[in-house]
Coordinates of C-alpha atoms in Angstrom, one line a residue:
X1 CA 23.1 -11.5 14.9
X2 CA 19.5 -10.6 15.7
X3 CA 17.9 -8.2 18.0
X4 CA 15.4 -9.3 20.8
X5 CA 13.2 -7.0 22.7
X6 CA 10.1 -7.3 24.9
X7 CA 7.9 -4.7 25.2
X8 CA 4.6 -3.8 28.2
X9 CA 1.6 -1.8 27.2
X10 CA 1.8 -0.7 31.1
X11 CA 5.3 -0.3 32.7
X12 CA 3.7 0.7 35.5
X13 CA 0.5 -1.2 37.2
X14 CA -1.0 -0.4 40.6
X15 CA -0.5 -3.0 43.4
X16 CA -3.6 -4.8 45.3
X17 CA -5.4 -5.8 42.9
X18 CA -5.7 -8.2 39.6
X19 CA -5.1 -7.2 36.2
X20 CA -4.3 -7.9 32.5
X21 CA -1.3 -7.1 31.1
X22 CA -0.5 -7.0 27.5
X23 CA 3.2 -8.6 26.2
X24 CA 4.8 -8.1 23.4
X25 CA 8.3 -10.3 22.2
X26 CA 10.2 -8.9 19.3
X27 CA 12.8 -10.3 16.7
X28 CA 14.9 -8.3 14.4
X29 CA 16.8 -9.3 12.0
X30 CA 19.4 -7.7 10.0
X31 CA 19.2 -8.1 5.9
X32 CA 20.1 -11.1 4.2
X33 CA 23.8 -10.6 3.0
X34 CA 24.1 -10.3 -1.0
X35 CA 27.9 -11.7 -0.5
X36 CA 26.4 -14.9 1.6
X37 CA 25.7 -18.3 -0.2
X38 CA 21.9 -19.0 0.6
X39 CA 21.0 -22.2 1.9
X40 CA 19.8 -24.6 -1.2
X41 CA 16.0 -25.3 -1.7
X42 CA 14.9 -29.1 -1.9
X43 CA 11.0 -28.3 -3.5
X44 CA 8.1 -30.2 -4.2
X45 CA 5.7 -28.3 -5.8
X46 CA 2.2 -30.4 -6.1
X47 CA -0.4 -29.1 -9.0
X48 CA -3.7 -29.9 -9.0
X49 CA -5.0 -30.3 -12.0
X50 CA -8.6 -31.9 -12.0
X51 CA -11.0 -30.9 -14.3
X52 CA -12.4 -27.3 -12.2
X53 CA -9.0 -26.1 -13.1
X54 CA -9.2 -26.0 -16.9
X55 CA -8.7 -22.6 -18.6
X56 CA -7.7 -19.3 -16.5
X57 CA -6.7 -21.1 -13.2
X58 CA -3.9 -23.4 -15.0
X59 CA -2.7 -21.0 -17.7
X60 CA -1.8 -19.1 -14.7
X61 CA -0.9 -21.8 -12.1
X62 CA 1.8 -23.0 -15.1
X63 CA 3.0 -19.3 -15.4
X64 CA 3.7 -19.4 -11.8
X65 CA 5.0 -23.0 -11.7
X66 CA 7.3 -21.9 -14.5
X67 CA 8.3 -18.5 -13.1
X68 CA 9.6 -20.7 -10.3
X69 CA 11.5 -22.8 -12.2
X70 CA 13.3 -19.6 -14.0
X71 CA 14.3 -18.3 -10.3
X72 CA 15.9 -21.7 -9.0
X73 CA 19.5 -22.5 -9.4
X74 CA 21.6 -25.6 -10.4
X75 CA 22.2 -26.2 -6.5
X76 CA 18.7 -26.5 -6.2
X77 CA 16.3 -29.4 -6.0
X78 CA 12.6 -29.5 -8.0
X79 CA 10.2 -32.4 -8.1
X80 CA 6.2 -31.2 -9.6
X81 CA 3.7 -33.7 -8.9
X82 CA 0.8 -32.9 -10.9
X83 CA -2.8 -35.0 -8.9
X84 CA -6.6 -35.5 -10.2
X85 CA -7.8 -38.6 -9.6
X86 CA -4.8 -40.3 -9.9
X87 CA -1.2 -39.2 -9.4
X88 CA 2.0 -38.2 -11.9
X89 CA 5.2 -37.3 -11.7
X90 CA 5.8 -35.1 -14.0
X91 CA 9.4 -33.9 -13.0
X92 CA 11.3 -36.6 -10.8
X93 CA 13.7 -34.9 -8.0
X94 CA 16.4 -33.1 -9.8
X95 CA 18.9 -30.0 -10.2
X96 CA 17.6 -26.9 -11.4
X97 CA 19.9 -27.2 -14.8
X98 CA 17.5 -27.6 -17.5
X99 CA 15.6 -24.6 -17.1
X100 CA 13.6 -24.3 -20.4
X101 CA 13.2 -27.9 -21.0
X102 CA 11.3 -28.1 -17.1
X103 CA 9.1 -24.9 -18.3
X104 CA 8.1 -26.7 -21.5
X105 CA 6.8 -29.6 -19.4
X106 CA 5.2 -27.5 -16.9
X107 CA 3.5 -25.7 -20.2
X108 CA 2.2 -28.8 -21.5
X109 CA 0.0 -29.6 -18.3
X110 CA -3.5 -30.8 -18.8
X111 CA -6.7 -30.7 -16.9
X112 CA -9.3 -33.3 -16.0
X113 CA -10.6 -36.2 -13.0
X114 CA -11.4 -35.3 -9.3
X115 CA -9.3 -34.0 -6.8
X116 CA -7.1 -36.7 -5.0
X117 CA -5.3 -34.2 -2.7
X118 CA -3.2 -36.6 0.0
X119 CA -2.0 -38.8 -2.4
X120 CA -0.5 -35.6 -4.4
X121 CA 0.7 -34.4 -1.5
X122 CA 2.3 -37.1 0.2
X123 CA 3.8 -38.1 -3.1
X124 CA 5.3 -34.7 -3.2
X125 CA 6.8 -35.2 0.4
X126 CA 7.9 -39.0 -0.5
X127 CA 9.9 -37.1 -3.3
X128 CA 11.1 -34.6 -1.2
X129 CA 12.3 -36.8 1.3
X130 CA 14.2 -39.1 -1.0
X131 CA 16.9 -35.4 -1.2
X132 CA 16.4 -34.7 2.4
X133 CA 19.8 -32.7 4.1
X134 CA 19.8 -30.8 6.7
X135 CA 22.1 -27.8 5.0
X136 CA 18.9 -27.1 2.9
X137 CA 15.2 -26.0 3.3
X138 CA 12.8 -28.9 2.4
X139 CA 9.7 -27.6 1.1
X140 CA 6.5 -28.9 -0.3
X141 CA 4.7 -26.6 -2.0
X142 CA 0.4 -27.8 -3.0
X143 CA -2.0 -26.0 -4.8
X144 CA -5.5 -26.6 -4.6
X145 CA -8.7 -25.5 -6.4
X146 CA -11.2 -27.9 -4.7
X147 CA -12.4 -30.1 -1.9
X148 CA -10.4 -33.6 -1.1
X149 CA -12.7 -35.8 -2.3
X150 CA -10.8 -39.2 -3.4
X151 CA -8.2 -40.6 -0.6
X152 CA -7.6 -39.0 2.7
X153 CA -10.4 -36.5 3.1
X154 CA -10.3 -36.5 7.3
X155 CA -8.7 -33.1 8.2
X156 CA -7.7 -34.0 11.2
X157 CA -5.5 -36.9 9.5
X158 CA -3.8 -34.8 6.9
X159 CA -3.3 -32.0 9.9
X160 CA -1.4 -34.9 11.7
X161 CA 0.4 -36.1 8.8
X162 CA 1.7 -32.6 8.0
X163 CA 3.0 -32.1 11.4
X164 CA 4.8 -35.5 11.3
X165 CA 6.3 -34.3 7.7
X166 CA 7.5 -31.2 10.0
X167 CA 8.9 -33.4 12.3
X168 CA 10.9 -35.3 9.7
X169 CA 12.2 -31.8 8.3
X170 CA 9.9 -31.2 5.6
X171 CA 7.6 -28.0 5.6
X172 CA 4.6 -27.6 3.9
X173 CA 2.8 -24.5 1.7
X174 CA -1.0 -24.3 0.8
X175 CA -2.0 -22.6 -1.6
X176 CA -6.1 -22.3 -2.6
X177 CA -7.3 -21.0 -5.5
X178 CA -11.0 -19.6 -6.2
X179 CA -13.7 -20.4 -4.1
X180 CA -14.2 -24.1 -4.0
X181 CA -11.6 -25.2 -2.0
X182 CA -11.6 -26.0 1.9
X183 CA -9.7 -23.5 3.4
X184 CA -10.0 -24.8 6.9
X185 CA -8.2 -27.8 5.8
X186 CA -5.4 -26.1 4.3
X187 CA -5.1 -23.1 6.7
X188 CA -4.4 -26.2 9.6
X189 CA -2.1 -28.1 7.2
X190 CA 0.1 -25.2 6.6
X191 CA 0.1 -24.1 10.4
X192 CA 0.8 -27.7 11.4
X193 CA 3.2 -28.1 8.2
X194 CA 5.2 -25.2 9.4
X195 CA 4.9 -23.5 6.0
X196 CA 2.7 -21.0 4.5
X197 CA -1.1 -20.2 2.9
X198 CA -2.2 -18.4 0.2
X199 CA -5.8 -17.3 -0.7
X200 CA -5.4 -17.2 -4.7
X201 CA -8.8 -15.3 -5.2
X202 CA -8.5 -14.6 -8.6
X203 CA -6.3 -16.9 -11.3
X204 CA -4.2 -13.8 -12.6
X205 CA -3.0 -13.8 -8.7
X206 CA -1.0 -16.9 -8.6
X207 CA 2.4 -15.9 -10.5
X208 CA 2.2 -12.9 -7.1
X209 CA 1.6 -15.6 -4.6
X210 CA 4.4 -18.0 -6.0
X211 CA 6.9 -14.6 -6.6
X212 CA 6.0 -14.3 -2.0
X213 CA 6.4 -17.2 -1.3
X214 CA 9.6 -18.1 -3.3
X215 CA 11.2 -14.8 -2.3
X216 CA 10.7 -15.7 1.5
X217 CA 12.1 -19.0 0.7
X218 CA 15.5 -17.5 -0.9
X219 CA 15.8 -15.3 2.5
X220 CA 15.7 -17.4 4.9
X221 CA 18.2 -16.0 8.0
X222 CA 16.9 -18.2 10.5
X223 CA 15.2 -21.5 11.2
X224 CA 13.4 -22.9 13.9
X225 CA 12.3 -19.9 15.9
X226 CA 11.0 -20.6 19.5
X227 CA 9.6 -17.9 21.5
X228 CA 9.5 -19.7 25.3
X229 CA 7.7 -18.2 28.4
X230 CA 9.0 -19.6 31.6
X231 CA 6.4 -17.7 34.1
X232 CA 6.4 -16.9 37.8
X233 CA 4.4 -16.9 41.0
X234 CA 2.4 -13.2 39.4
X235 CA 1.4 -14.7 36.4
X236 CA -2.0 -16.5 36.7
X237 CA -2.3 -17.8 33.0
X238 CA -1.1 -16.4 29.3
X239 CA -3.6 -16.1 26.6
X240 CA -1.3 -15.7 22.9
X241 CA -3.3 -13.2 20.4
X242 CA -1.2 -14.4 17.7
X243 CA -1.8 -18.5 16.2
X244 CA 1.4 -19.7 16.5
X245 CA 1.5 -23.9 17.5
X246 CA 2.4 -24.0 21.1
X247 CA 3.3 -26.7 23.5
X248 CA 2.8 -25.7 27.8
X249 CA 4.6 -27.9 30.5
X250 CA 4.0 -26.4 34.0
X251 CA 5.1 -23.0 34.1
X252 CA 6.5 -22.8 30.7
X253 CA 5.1 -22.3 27.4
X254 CA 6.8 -22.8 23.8
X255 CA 5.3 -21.3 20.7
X256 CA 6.7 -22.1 17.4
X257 CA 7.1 -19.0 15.5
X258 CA 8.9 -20.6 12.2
X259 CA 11.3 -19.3 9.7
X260 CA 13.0 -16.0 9.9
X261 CA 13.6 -13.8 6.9
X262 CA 15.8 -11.2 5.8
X263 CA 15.0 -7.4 7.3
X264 CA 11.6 -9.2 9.2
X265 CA 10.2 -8.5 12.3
X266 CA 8.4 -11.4 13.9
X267 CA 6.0 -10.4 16.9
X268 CA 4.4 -12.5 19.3
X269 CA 1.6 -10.7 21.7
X270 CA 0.4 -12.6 24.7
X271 CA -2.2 -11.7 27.6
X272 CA -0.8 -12.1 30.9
X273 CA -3.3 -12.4 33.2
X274 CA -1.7 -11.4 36.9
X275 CA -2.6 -11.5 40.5
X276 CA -2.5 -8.8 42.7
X277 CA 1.2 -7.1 43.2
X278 CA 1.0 -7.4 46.9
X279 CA 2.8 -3.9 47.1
X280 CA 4.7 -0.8 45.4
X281 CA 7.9 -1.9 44.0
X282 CA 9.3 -4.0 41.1
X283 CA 8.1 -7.7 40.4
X284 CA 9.5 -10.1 37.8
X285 CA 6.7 -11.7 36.1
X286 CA 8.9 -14.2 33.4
X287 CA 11.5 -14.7 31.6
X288 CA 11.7 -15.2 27.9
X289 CA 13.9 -17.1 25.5
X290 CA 14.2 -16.8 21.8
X291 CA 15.6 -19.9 20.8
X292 CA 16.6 -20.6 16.8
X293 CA 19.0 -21.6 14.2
X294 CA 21.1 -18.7 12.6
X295 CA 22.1 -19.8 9.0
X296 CA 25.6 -19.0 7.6
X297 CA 27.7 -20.1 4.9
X298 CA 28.1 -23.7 4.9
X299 CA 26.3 -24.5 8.0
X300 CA 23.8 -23.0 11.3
X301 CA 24.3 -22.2 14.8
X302 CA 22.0 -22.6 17.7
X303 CA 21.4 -19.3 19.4
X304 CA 19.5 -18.5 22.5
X305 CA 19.1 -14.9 23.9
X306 CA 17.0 -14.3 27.1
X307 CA 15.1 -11.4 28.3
X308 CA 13.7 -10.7 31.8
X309 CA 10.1 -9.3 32.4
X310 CA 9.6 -6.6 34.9
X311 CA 7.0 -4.4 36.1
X312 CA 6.7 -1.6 38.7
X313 CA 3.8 -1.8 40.7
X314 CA 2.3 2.1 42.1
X315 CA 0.3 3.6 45.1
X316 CA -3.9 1.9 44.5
X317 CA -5.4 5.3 42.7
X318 CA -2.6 6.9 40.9
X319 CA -3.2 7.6 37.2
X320 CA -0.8 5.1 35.5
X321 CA 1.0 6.3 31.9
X322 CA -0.9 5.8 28.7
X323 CA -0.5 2.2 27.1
X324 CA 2.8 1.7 24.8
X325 CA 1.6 2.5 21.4
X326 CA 3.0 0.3 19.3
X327 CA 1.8 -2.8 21.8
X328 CA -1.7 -1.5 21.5
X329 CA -1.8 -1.5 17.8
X330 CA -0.3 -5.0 17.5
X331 CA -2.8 -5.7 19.9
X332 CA -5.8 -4.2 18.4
X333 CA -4.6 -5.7 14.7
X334 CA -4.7 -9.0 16.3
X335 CA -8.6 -8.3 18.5
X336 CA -9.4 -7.4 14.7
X337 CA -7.9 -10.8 13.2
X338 CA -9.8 -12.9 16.6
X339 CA -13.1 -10.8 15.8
X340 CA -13.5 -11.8 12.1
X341 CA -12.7 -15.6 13.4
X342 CA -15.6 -15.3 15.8
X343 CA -17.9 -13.6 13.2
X344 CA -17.4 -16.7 11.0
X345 CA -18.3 -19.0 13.5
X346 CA -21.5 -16.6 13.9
X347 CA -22.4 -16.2 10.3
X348 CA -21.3 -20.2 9.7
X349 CA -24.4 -21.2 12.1
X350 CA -26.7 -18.3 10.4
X351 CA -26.1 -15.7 13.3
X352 CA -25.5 -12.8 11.1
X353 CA -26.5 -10.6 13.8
X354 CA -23.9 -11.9 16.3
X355 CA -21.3 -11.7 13.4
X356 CA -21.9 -7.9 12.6
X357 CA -21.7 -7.3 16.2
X358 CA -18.1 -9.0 17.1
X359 CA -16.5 -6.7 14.3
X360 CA -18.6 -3.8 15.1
X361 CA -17.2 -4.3 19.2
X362 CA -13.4 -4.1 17.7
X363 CA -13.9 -1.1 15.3
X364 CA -15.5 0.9 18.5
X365 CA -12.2 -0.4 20.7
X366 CA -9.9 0.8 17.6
X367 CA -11.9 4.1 17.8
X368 CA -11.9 4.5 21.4
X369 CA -7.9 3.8 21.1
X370 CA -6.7 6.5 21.2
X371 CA -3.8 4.8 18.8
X372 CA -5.0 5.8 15.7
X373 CA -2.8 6.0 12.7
X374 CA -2.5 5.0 9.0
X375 CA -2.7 1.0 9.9
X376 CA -5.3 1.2 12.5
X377 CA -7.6 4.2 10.3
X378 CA -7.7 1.2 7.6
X379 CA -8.1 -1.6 9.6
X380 CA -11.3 0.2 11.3
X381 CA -12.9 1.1 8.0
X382 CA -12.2 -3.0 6.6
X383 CA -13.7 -3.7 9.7
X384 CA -17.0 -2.0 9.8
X385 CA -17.4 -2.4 6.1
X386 CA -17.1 -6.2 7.0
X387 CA -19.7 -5.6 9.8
X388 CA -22.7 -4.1 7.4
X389 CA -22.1 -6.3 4.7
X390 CA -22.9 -9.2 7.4
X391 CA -25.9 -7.6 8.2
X392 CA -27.1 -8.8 4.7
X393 CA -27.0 -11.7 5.6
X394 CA -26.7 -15.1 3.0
X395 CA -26.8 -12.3 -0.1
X396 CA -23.5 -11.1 1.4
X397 CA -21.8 -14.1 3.3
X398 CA -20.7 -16.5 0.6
X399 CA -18.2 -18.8 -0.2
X400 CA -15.5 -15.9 -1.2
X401 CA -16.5 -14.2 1.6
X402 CA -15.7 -16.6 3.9
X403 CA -12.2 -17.4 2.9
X404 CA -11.7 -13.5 2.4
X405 CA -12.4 -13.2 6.2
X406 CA -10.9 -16.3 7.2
X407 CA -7.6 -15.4 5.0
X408 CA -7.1 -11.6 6.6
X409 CA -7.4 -13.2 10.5
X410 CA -4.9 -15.7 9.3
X411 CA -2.2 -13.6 7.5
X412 CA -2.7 -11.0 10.7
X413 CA -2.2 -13.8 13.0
X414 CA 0.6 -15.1 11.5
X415 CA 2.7 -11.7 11.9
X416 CA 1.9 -11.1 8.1
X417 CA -0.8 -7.8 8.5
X418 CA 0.8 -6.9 5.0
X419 CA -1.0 -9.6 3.7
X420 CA -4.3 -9.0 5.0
X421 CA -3.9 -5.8 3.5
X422 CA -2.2 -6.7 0.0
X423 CA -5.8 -8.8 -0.3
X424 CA -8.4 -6.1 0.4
X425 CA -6.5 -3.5 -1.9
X426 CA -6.4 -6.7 -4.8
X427 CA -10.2 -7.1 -3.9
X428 CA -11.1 -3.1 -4.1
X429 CA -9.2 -2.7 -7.1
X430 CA -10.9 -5.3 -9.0
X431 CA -13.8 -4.3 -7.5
X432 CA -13.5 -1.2 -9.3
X433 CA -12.2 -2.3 -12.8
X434 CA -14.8 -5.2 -13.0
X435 CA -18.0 -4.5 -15.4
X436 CA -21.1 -7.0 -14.2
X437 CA -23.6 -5.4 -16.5
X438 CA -23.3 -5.5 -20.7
X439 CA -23.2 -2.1 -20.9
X440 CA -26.0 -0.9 -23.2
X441 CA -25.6 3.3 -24.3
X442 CA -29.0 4.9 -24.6
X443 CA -31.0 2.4 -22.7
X444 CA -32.4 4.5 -18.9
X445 CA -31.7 1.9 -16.3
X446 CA -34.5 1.0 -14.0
X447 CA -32.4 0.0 -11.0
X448 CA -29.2 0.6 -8.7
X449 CA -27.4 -2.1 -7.4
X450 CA -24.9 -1.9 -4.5
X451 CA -23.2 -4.4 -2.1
X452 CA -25.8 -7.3 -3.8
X453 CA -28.7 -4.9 -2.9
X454 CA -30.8 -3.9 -5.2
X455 CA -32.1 0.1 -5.1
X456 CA -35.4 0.5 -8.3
X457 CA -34.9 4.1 -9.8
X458 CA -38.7 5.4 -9.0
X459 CA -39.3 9.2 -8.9
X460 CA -38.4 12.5 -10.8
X461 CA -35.3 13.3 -8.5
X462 CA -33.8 10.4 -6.4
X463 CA -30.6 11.5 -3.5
X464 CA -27.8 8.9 -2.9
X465 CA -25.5 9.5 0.4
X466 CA -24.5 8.8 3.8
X467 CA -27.3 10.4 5.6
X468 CA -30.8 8.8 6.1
X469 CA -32.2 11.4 4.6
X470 CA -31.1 10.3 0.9
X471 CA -33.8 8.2 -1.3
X472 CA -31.0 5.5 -1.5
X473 CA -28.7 5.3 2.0
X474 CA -25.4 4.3 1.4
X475 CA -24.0 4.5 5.4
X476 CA -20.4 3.8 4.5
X477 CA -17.4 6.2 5.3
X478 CA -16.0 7.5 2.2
X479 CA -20.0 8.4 0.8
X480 CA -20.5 12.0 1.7
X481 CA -23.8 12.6 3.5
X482 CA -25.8 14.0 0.4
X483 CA -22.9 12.5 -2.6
X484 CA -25.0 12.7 -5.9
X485 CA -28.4 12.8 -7.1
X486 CA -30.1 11.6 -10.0
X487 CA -32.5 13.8 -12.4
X488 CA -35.6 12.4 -14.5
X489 CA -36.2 14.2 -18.1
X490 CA -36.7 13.9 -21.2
X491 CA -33.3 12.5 -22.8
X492 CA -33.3 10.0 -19.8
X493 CA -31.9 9.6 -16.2
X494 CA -29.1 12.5 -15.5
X495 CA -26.2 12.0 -12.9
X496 CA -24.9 15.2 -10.4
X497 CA -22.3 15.3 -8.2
X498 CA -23.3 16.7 -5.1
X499 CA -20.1 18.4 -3.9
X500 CA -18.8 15.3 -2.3
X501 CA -15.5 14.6 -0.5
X502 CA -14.3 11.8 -2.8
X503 CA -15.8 12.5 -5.6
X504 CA -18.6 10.5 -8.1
X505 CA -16.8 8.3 -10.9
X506 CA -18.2 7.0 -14.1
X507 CA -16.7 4.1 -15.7
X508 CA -13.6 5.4 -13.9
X509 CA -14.0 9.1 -15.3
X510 CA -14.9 11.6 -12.2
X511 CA -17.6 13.8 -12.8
X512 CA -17.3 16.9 -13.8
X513 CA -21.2 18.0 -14.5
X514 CA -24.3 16.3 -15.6
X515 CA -24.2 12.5 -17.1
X516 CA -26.5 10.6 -18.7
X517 CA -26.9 7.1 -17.1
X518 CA -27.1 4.3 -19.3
X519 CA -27.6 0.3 -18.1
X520 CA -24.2 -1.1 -17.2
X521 CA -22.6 2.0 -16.2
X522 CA -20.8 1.4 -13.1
X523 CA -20.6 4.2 -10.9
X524 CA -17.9 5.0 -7.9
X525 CA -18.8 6.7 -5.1
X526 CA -15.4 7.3 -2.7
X527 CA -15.1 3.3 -2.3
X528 CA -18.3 2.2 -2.7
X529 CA -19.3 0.7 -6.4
X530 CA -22.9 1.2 -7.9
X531 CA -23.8 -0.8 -10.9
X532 CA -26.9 0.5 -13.1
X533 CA -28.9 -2.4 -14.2
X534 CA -32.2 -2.7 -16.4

């Protein structure tokens, strides 16, 4: 069985007049058993492979494809439709029997043509369908390195078709890879789908994406999950801070939350907009209803558990009890996920400005919290980091950048915050480990070059650091105020540590006294990356 709970950020409101209320509806569920026969997979899994995926992007796109294969069983089913231009089947449906002899195919994939994405897909969900059973999970799976430019290219007609797929039991998984893709398109296909997305941001990421995915997959506990609000005469409207597809019919609204997985909490936050309490006492304001299949060996079973909303309403003018921590974080998580949305829309129509400021707004509300913790602490700094690299402008707001932002609201939205932060730890890290300069020993660099800025080395002694003191201002968190400095003699341009918190690295070593810069030397200070260039 699972667990249901509803949570208030306020227990306690004060009567005669109108206020917000934040809501939050919780399920639990236990693990998956180890004893318990899993429900069998019916996959499609759809590869593009047009020309813009030739070297890194399908070597690793067929280690993942085959990593799949090597983690099915014999009561699964696999059909791979590979797509360009045109449209193959490379692997009609069949058992997972033949392990080695489905990898060897997978291995021998090709690149080449234009991307015909609808007809690869469908054809994947015309395979899919010919297995269909309702004792399994139907699933196509589509990866994508480009635009749909042959076929179907409408998004709002593939977002329709993959909610009729839904309808007809088949689910559907997006997966982008790189920076050419349109993310919109499969962000909406996979929400209507009922399935998943991925950002694949760098090639060497796709065996991780396909090991998530699949693991979810063989885990499944629950299907189905409904979340219903049926509101009363208090509640003037709902707002939901999460994305989930939702369906209202007078006073009672249905969100579609999805599959459940073993040991997952799913959360759904709404914004209950309420009229004035007309006096001290307590008020029911809705009931809920968590509505989904539980799986079990050989078959499911419909379960429904209901939960009443209450609140106590005080004397006008009494202090009411701090907000309900974890609520408020949720809460703040998802203002973060809305904010980079809205920047988007801002930075899409050249409004860089506007954009800074809608993350900026959020990281002063998770400040102001009084909620702070581990979560929140990172979320803030990811925020205002976000907020001065917009302030750049087009040097900063790029294609990657986009989907980056775009892909952290929609994993936080989602319920999956894990991923938004799996991505920006992936991002720093490579960030890090990445040379952009050949390095060249012995040769002084003439110029510093940070966050797609560009800082020229002039002078005799030249500050770097936090404070606008500093010859070269670097106003991020983990930069100390006065971090390093930079010396001009004779054998060239010398490196200090100024005593900083985090500590200067070079080429990954920290610094431990005075270094002799040389072009392509790339420099950490804290977080923050500096790359020396001639």
């Amino acid at each position: 069985m699972m667990q249901a709970d509803v949570f208030l950020d306020h227990e306690v409101l004060a009567a005669g007049q109108p206020q917000k209320l934040y809501l939050m509806a919780r399920l639990m569920s236990g693990a998956a058993s180890p004893d318990r026969q899993r429900r069998p997979l019916n996959l499609g899994l759809v590869i593009d492979r047009s020309g813009s995926m030739a070297g890194d992007k399908i070597s690793y796109t067929r280690q993942a494809a085959q990593f799949l294969v090597q983690n099915l069983g014999a009561n699964d089913t696999l059909s791979v439709v590979l797509y360009h231009h045109d449209v193959e089947v490379l692997l009609p449906p069949q058992p997972v029997i033949h392990k080695d002899a489905v990898a060897q195919r997978i291995g021998a994939i090709k690149t080449g043509g234009t991307t015909n994405l609808s007809a690869g897909w469908l054809e994947g969900c015309n395979l899919t369908a010919a297995n269909l059973k309702p004792d399994q999970l139907n699933r196509v799976i589509i990866m994508s390195d480009g635009l749909a430019n042959r076929g179907i290219t409408d998004v709002s007609r593939l977002v329709a078709l993959a909610q009729q797929k839904r309808e007809q039991g088949i689910s559907t998984t997006t997966m982008g890879l790189g920076t050419d893709f349109n993310e919109d398109l499969l962000m909406a296909m996979a929400d209507a789908g009922g399935g998943a997305f991925y950002f694949i941001e760098s090639p060497e990421v796709a065996p991780l994406i396909f090991q998530e995915e699949l693991s979810g997959l063989l885990s499944v506990v629950g299907q189905n999950l409904v979340i219903q609000v049926e509101f009363g005469e208090h509640v003037e409207a709902i707002t939901q801070l999460n994305a989930y597809p939702a369906e209202t019919n007078a006073r009672l609204v249905s969100y579609r939350v999805g599959d459940v997985f073993g040991d997952e909490i799913k959360t759904l936050v709404l914004e209950l907009s309420l009229s004035a309490l007309p006096s001290v006492g307590e008020f029911d304001l809705a009931r809920l209803r968590f509505v989904y299949d539980e799986l079990y060996d050989g078959g499911s079973e419909r379960r429904i558990i209901e939960k009443p909303v209450r609140v106590k309403a005080g004397p006008a003018g009494e202090p009411l009890p701090s907000p309900q921590k974890d609520v408020r974080r949720s809460v703040l998580l998802l203002q973060a996920a809305q904010a980079r949305r809205e920047a988007i829309q801002s930075a899409d129509r050249g409004n860089y400005k506007e954009a800074s400021q809608s993350l900026h707004a959020v990281a002063d509300a998770i400040e102001q919290s009084g909620a702070l913790d581990d979560e929140l602490n990172e979320e803030h700094d990811a925020l205002r980091k976000q907020a001065r690299d917009l302030e750049s402008g087009a040097a900063y707001y790029d294609k990657y950048s986009r989907k980056s932002m775009a892909t952290q609201a929609f994993y936080t939205m989602s319920d999956w915050h894990e991923g938004t932060q799996s991505l920006r730890t992936r991002e720093l890290e490579r960030a890090i480990k990445k040379p952009t300069v050949e390095r060249k020993p012995g040769v002084t660099p003439a110029a510093l070059v940070w966050n797609s800025r560009r800082f020229p080395l002039n002078g005799d002694l030249i500050r770097v650091g936090r404070a606008a003191q500093n010859d070269i201002v670097i106003d991020r968190r983990s930069v100390s105020r006065f971090h390093c400095q930079m010396t001009r003699r004779d054998d060239g341009l010398v490196l200090e540590d100024l005593s900083s918190t985090n500590g200067t690295f070079v080429n990954e070593t920290r610094l431990d006294g005075p270094h002799i810069l040389s072009v392509g030397d790339v420099v950490r200070l804290g977080d923050e990356q500096v790359v020396f260039h001639e």
